[in-house]
Amino acid sequence: MENCLYISKINISRDSEFFIYDINYPIIKLKEECICQEKFDLYIINEINNKIYKDVLDFKNNTKLEAKEYKKLYDTKISKECKECVKYKYEVYINYEATYDRNRIISIPMTKYKFSGGAHGMTYLESYNYNLLTGKILKLKDLFGEGIDYKKLINDFIREEIMKEPEKYFKDDYGFKGISEDQSFYIDEDGIVIYFPLYEISPYYVGIPKFKLKFKDYKNT
């Protein structure tokens, strides 16, 4: 059953000498016919929107402060001591996708990219998984039946997937040791996607490792 809401995309962008950003973030809105229905709480929807907006703004502003410090350093020292040095422009790009929007649940993975000099930037994936009726942040355990050892189930699945392409992942002490209590994930139309930050279980070139448990394969969990 589809939720009685829609999502508006907001874009903010700017390009200056030392800092560029291009950010897309969502605002969840109730459809007009649902505003007065008790099953949806406008306060809860606004709290989710505020959380997303704050995270986006913090990510941008923290990088902006770094860019200001770099500008000061470049103007007072780097440009005077090293005529051939590259002048960096700090960058922030953010995009999102609403991958699941049904059954009073919403899942919005948001990709955040930051470049602050060096060989390459860093990409982060952050997901907003909510029960729209209660405003509660969903945890992995909430998606499985009572008594199900979801950690073992997921750990076994990920280890099997890693064994299919072991050359792509770190080994031994640096390799996959099991999911955490607050393991990152998002939901899409046909499964649950478990993911890990860059460098946590694999080299940078692999990107953000993702492992999807398809609903059809786990009907009884």
XYZ file of N, CA, C and O in Angstrom, residues 21-105:
340
model
N 29.181 23.983 -4.366
C 28.254 22.946 -3.905
C 27.027 22.899 -4.795
O 26.597 23.906 -5.352
N 26.517 21.701 -4.938
C 25.284 21.457 -5.684
C 24.533 20.369 -4.926
O 24.932 19.209 -4.942
N 23.485 20.762 -4.249
C 22.821 19.887 -3.282
C 21.351 19.708 -3.633
O 20.630 20.679 -3.847
N 20.935 18.467 -3.686
C 19.519 18.134 -3.819
C 19.085 17.383 -2.568
O 19.731 16.396 -2.186
N 18.041 17.854 -1.930
C 17.535 17.150 -0.756
C 15.999 17.120 -0.796
O 15.368 17.947 -1.464
N 15.395 16.162 -0.085
C 13.949 15.987 -0.176
C 13.172 16.695 0.929
O 13.676 16.886 2.045
N 11.962 17.050 0.617
C 10.984 17.472 1.616
C 9.760 16.577 1.461
O 9.165 16.522 0.375
N 9.433 15.869 2.523
C 8.266 14.987 2.503
C 7.012 15.815 2.784
O 6.978 16.598 3.733
N 6.006 15.631 1.960
C 4.763 16.370 2.129
C 3.572 15.412 2.065
O 3.561 14.492 1.243
N 2.603 15.657 2.940
C 1.377 14.870 2.894
C 0.502 15.361 1.757
O 0.415 16.564 1.496
N -0.147 14.420 1.102
C -1.134 14.814 0.111
C -2.289 15.506 0.826
O -2.605 15.192 1.973
N -2.904 16.445 0.165
C -3.922 17.284 0.786
C -5.031 16.470 1.435
O -5.491 16.785 2.533
N -5.434 15.396 0.789
C -6.541 14.591 1.318
C -6.161 13.801 2.562
O -7.023 13.225 3.238
N -4.861 13.778 2.906
C -4.409 12.992 4.059
C -4.093 13.847 5.283
O -3.862 13.311 6.363
N -4.074 15.154 5.123
C -3.632 16.032 6.203
C -4.484 15.879 7.456
O -3.984 15.926 8.581
N -5.762 15.678 7.296
C -6.660 15.591 8.448
C -6.879 14.167 8.933
O -7.658 13.937 9.858
N -6.205 13.213 8.303
C -6.373 11.825 8.723
C -5.487 11.533 9.934
O -4.326 11.901 9.976
N -6.029 10.836 10.908
C -5.298 10.573 12.153
C -4.107 9.660 11.941
O -3.173 9.667 12.717
N -4.113 8.859 10.884
C -3.036 7.889 10.696
C -1.706 8.562 10.328
O -0.651 7.943 10.399
N -1.751 9.834 9.922
C -0.519 10.547 9.650
C -0.433 11.781 10.535
O -1.415 12.493 10.719
N 0.744 12.011 11.079
C 0.971 13.130 11.986
C 1.896 14.126 11.295
O 3.055 13.820 10.997
N 1.384 15.315 11.024
C 2.169 16.330 10.326
C 3.420 16.705 11.118
O 4.470 17.003 10.539
N 3.333 16.665 12.440
C 4.493 16.978 13.275
C 5.622 15.975 13.019
O 6.796 16.355 12.910
N 5.271 14.701 12.915
C 6.278 13.660 12.666
C 6.942 13.880 11.311
O 8.173 13.800 11.177
N 6.137 14.174 10.302
C 6.684 14.423 8.967
C 7.653 15.604 9.001
O 8.750 15.552 8.426
N 7.281 16.661 9.695
C 8.141 17.846 9.774
C 9.435 17.558 10.526
O 10.496 18.103 10.192
N 9.358 16.717 11.556
C 10.563 16.352 12.299
C 11.548 15.592 11.415
O 12.765 15.803 11.490
N 11.032 14.715 10.570
C 11.894 13.980 9.632
C 12.537 14.959 8.652
O 13.743 14.906 8.390
N 11.723 15.862 8.119
C 12.249 16.868 7.193
C 13.331 17.722 7.848
O 14.363 18.029 7.233
N 13.107 18.108 9.082
C 14.078 18.945 9.800
C 15.393 18.202 10.024
O 16.481 18.799 9.935
N 15.307 16.926 10.336
C 16.503 16.119 10.542
C 17.332 16.043 9.264
O 18.561 16.238 9.270
N 16.667 15.761 8.148
C 17.373 15.675 6.863
C 18.018 17.007 6.516
O 19.185 17.073 6.124
N 17.261 18.088 6.666
C 17.768 19.420 6.323
C 18.973 19.789 7.184
O 19.975 20.320 6.682
N 18.904 19.505 8.482
C 20.017 19.816 9.378
C 21.275 19.049 8.978
O 22.380 19.614 8.961
N 21.124 17.783 8.656
C 22.283 16.982 8.258
C 22.915 17.528 6.986
O 24.148 17.598 6.864
N 22.073 17.890 6.027
C 22.573 18.445 4.768
C 23.318 19.756 5.017
O 24.420 19.979 4.505
N 22.707 20.615 5.813
C 23.306 21.920 6.090
C 24.621 21.774 6.849
O 25.603 22.473 6.552
N 24.667 20.873 7.813
C 25.902 20.644 8.570
C 27.027 20.164 7.655
O 28.178 20.604 7.781
N 26.699 19.243 6.769
C 27.704 18.701 5.848
C 28.271 19.815 4.966
O 29.485 19.928 4.780
N 27.378 20.651 4.441
C 27.814 21.770 3.590
C 28.627 22.786 4.390
O 29.713 23.202 3.967
N 28.104 23.194 5.529
C 28.752 24.265 6.289
C 30.097 23.851 6.866
O 31.019 24.670 6.958
N 30.215 22.598 7.273
C 31.505 22.128 7.777
C 32.569 22.178 6.680
O 33.725 22.556 6.920
N 32.172 21.787 5.474
C 33.113 21.859 4.352
C 33.406 23.303 3.976
O 34.538 23.654 3.606
N 32.412 24.159 4.081
C 32.607 25.588 3.798
C 33.629 26.196 4.749
O 34.488 26.991 4.339
N 33.576 25.818 6.021
C 34.553 26.309 6.991
C 35.959 25.834 6.642
O 36.930 26.594 6.754
N 36.073 24.582 6.199
C 37.371 24.058 5.782
C 37.896 24.839 4.576
O 39.095 25.129 4.483
N 36.984 25.164 3.640
C 37.384 25.924 2.459
C 37.876 27.317 2.836
O 38.834 27.839 2.250
N 37.240 27.936 3.830
C 37.667 29.258 4.286
C 39.065 29.201 4.896
O 39.893 30.098 4.676
N 39.327 28.165 5.672
C 40.651 28.003 6.268
C 41.707 27.778 5.185
O 42.820 28.314 5.259
N 41.335 26.981 4.189
C 42.276 26.733 3.087
C 42.533 28.020 2.309
O 43.675 28.311 1.920
N 41.502 28.812 2.060
C 41.657 30.093 1.354
C 42.635 31.005 2.096
O 43.513 31.632 1.497
N 42.474 31.059 3.415
C 43.363 31.885 4.226
C 44.805 31.411 4.094
O 45.735 32.218 3.928
N 44.985 30.073 4.157
C 46.322 29.505 4.031
C 46.899 29.748 2.643
O 48.088 30.081 2.493
N 46.054 29.597 1.638
C 46.520 29.787 0.259
C 46.930 31.234 0.016
O 47.983 31.509 -0.569
N 46.099 32.166 0.475
C 46.376 33.588 0.241
C 47.611 34.084 0.983
O 48.370 34.924 0.475
N 47.828 33.562 2.191
C 48.907 34.087 3.027
C 50.219 33.313 2.896
O 51.289 33.858 3.212
N 50.150 32.078 2.420
C 51.366 31.270 2.405
C 51.585 30.506 1.102
O 52.611 30.700 0.435
N 50.639 29.630 0.742
C 50.862 28.726 -0.398
C 51.154 29.495 -1.677
O 52.114 29.196 -2.396
N 50.334 30.498 -2.001
C 50.499 31.238 -3.261
C 51.803 32.027 -3.308
O 52.320 32.314 -4.386
N 52.330 32.365 -2.143
C 53.570 33.147 -2.077
C 54.816 32.270 -2.116
O 55.866 32.676 -2.583
N 54.685 31.046 -1.593
C 55.843 30.166 -1.494
C 55.938 29.147 -2.615
O 56.992 28.560 -2.843
N 54.800 28.908 -3.299
C 54.793 27.857 -4.325
C 53.948 28.305 -5.508
O 52.735 28.108 -5.536
N 54.606 28.891 -6.503
C 53.897 29.437 -7.660
C 53.259 28.345 -8.514
O 52.283 28.584 -9.236
N 53.794 27.142 -8.462
C 53.292 26.055 -9.303
C 52.295 25.154 -8.562
O 51.795 24.192 -9.125
N 52.022 25.447 -7.306
C 51.092 24.611 -6.545
C 49.668 24.750 -7.084
O 49.247 25.835 -7.509
N 48.952 23.662 -7.052
C 47.561 23.650 -7.515
C 46.680 24.343 -6.487
O 46.830 24.144 -5.281
N 45.778 25.176 -6.981
C 44.798 25.805 -6.090
C 43.536 24.952 -6.093
O 42.865 24.831 -7.105
N 43.217 24.367 -4.943
C 42.061 23.485 -4.850
C 40.757 24.269 -4.689
O 40.737 25.359 -4.120
N 39.714 23.666 -5.194
C 38.369 24.164 -4.930
C 37.635 23.070 -4.159
O 37.496 21.947 -4.642
N 37.196 23.379 -2.959
C 36.446 22.405 -2.164
C 35.081 22.174 -2.805
O 34.463 23.116 -3.326
N 34.617 20.930 -2.740
C 33.383 20.573 -3.440
C 32.452 19.775 -2.543
O 32.908 18.936 -1.747
N 31.161 20.012 -2.683
C 30.130 19.207 -2.021
C 29.014 18.945 -3.023
O 28.499 19.881 -3.645
N 28.678 17.673 -3.174
C 27.546 17.277 -4.009
C 26.686 16.299 -3.220
O 27.212 15.351 -2.619
N 25.404 16.537 -3.201
C 24.488 15.661 -2.471
C 23.292 15.336 -3.361
O 22.708 16.229 -3.983
N 22.945 14.060 -3.396
C 21.749 13.608 -4.096
C 21.062 12.529 -3.273
O 21.675 11.923 -2.371
N 19.826 12.269 -3.571
C 19.049 11.287 -2.812
C 18.123 10.518 -3.749
O 17.917 10.898 -4.911
N 17.565 9.457 -3.223
C 16.534 8.702 -3.929
C 15.575 8.125 -2.892
O 16.026 7.592 -1.872
N 14.303 8.251 -3.122
C 13.317 7.606 -2.248
C 13.117 6.192 -2.779
O 12.393 5.963 -3.746
N 13.777 5.228 -2.147
C 13.787 3.856 -2.684
C 12.609 3.016 -2.192
O 12.291 1.990 -2.793
N 11.991 3.450 -1.080
C 10.831 2.708 -0.568
C 9.864 3.697 0.062
O 10.251 4.503 0.903
N 8.598 3.607 -0.353
C 7.595 4.556 0.108
C 6.234 3.848 0.147
O 5.323 4.171 -0.601
N 6.162 2.862 1.048
C 4.953 2.045 1.142
C 4.752 1.585 2.584
O 5.676 1.605 3.397
N 3.512 1.151 2.864
C 3.213 0.490 4.136
C 3.639 1.294 5.357
O 4.148 0.757 6.338
N 3.445 2.623 5.294
C 3.757 3.536 6.400
C 5.249 3.606 6.708
O 5.665 4.003 7.785
N 6.061 3.187 5.741
C 7.519 3.216 5.898
C 8.113 4.017 4.745
O 7.637 3.936 3.611
